[in-house]
């Protein structure tokens, strides 16, 4: 993906877990519009959070980011991605709630 290509030169690895992929699709996919809503959702949640982490210095070379689902009743800015970091792994979570249509 584009995110993977942008972070690879910085030594940051991205892993989209199956639960994360399902959560992203559940929150964004609309057959009428194809992949466009999915791309917008990824940009507004995952990419925005990763960008903030890079600016703050909490995302460093050699880290692996796991994008996975996080059970929640309502998505909030805090629930989109988990900031807790270890020395090599950052678990980023996407809320598992159905988008209102």
Short mmCIF file of C-alpha atoms in Angstrom, two decimals:
data_model
loop_
_atom_site.label_atom_id
_atom_site.label_comp_id
_atom_site.label_asym_id
_atom_site.label_seq_id
_atom_site.Cartn_x
_atom_site.Cartn_y
_atom_site.Cartn_z
CA UNK A 1 0.00 0.00 0.00
CA UNK A 2 0.98 3.65 -0.19
CA UNK A 3 1.47 3.83 3.57
CA UNK A 4 3.84 0.87 3.48
CA UNK A 5 5.88 2.49 0.69
CA UNK A 6 6.06 5.82 2.53
CA UNK A 7 7.22 4.28 5.82
CA UNK A 8 9.54 1.60 4.44
CA UNK A 9 12.48 3.98 3.78
CA UNK A 10 12.17 5.09 7.42
CA UNK A 11 12.54 1.49 8.61
CA UNK A 12 8.93 1.21 9.83
CA UNK A 13 7.05 -1.96 8.88
CA UNK A 14 3.22 -2.08 8.54
CA UNK A 15 1.23 -5.28 9.10
CA UNK A 16 -2.51 -5.22 8.35
CA UNK A 17 -3.99 -8.00 10.46
CA UNK A 18 -7.15 -9.77 9.17
CA UNK A 19 -9.24 -8.23 11.97
CA UNK A 20 -7.95 -4.77 11.01
CA UNK A 21 -8.84 -5.30 7.35
CA UNK A 22 -12.34 -6.43 8.31
CA UNK A 23 -12.82 -3.41 10.59
CA UNK A 24 -11.63 -0.98 7.90
CA UNK A 25 -14.01 -2.50 5.35
CA UNK A 26 -16.92 -2.58 7.81
CA UNK A 27 -16.41 1.12 8.57
CA UNK A 28 -15.82 2.35 5.05
CA UNK A 29 -16.67 0.08 2.13
CA UNK A 30 -19.64 1.06 -0.01
CA UNK A 31 -20.21 -0.98 -3.20
CA UNK A 32 -21.59 2.13 -4.92
CA UNK A 33 -18.27 3.96 -4.62
CA UNK A 34 -15.71 1.15 -4.75
CA UNK A 35 -12.41 1.69 -2.95
CA UNK A 36 -12.61 5.50 -2.62
CA UNK A 37 -14.31 5.48 0.80
CA UNK A 38 -11.80 2.88 2.04
CA UNK A 39 -8.89 5.09 0.98
CA UNK A 40 -10.46 8.14 2.68
CA UNK A 41 -11.08 6.15 5.87
CA UNK A 42 -7.48 4.90 5.97
CA UNK A 43 -6.16 8.43 5.41
CA UNK A 44 -8.38 9.94 8.12
CA UNK A 45 -7.67 7.26 10.74
CA UNK A 46 -4.54 5.20 10.26
CA UNK A 47 -2.39 7.59 8.21
CA UNK A 48 -3.31 10.59 10.38
CA UNK A 49 -2.43 8.71 13.56
CA UNK A 50 0.84 7.39 12.14
CA UNK A 51 1.76 10.91 10.98
CA UNK A 52 1.16 12.29 14.46
CA UNK A 53 3.25 9.50 15.95
CA UNK A 54 6.11 10.32 13.56
CA UNK A 55 5.95 14.01 14.46
CA UNK A 56 5.86 13.20 18.21
CA UNK A 57 8.80 10.84 17.83
CA UNK A 58 6.92 7.81 19.19
CA UNK A 59 7.29 5.92 15.91
CA UNK A 60 10.90 5.07 15.21
CA UNK A 61 12.99 3.12 12.74
CA UNK A 62 12.83 -0.64 13.26
CA UNK A 63 9.28 -0.63 14.63
CA UNK A 64 6.47 -2.79 13.32
CA UNK A 65 2.96 -1.35 13.31
CA UNK A 66 0.15 -3.90 13.61
CA UNK A 67 -3.20 -2.60 12.38
CA UNK A 68 -5.91 -4.66 14.05
CA UNK A 69 -9.51 -4.36 15.20
CA UNK A 70 -10.35 -3.03 18.62
CA UNK A 71 -13.82 -3.75 20.03
CA UNK A 72 -15.66 -0.55 20.88
CA UNK A 73 -19.26 0.59 20.91
CA UNK A 74 -18.60 4.01 19.42
CA UNK A 75 -15.51 5.09 17.48
CA UNK A 76 -13.62 7.97 19.07
CA UNK A 77 -10.38 9.66 18.13
CA UNK A 78 -8.70 7.95 21.07
CA UNK A 79 -10.06 4.52 20.10
CA UNK A 80 -8.84 4.59 16.50
CA UNK A 81 -5.23 3.69 17.17
CA UNK A 82 -3.56 2.58 20.37
CA UNK A 83 -0.55 4.69 21.34
CA UNK A 84 0.99 2.08 23.65
CA UNK A 85 4.47 1.25 22.38
CA UNK A 86 7.09 -1.30 23.20
CA UNK A 87 10.63 -1.04 21.90
CA UNK A 88 9.76 -2.78 18.63
CA UNK A 89 6.00 -3.13 18.24
CA UNK A 90 3.19 -0.60 18.07
CA UNK A 91 -0.33 -2.02 18.00
CA UNK A 92 -2.66 0.26 16.09
CA UNK A 93 -6.33 -0.50 16.41
CA UNK A 94 -9.27 0.33 14.20
CA UNK A 95 -12.73 0.41 15.83
CA UNK A 96 -15.07 -2.48 15.03
CA UNK A 97 -18.30 -0.58 14.59
CA UNK A 98 -20.53 -0.48 11.55
CA UNK A 99 -20.61 2.83 9.69
CA UNK A 100 -23.98 4.57 9.64
CA UNK A 101 -25.34 4.87 6.08
#
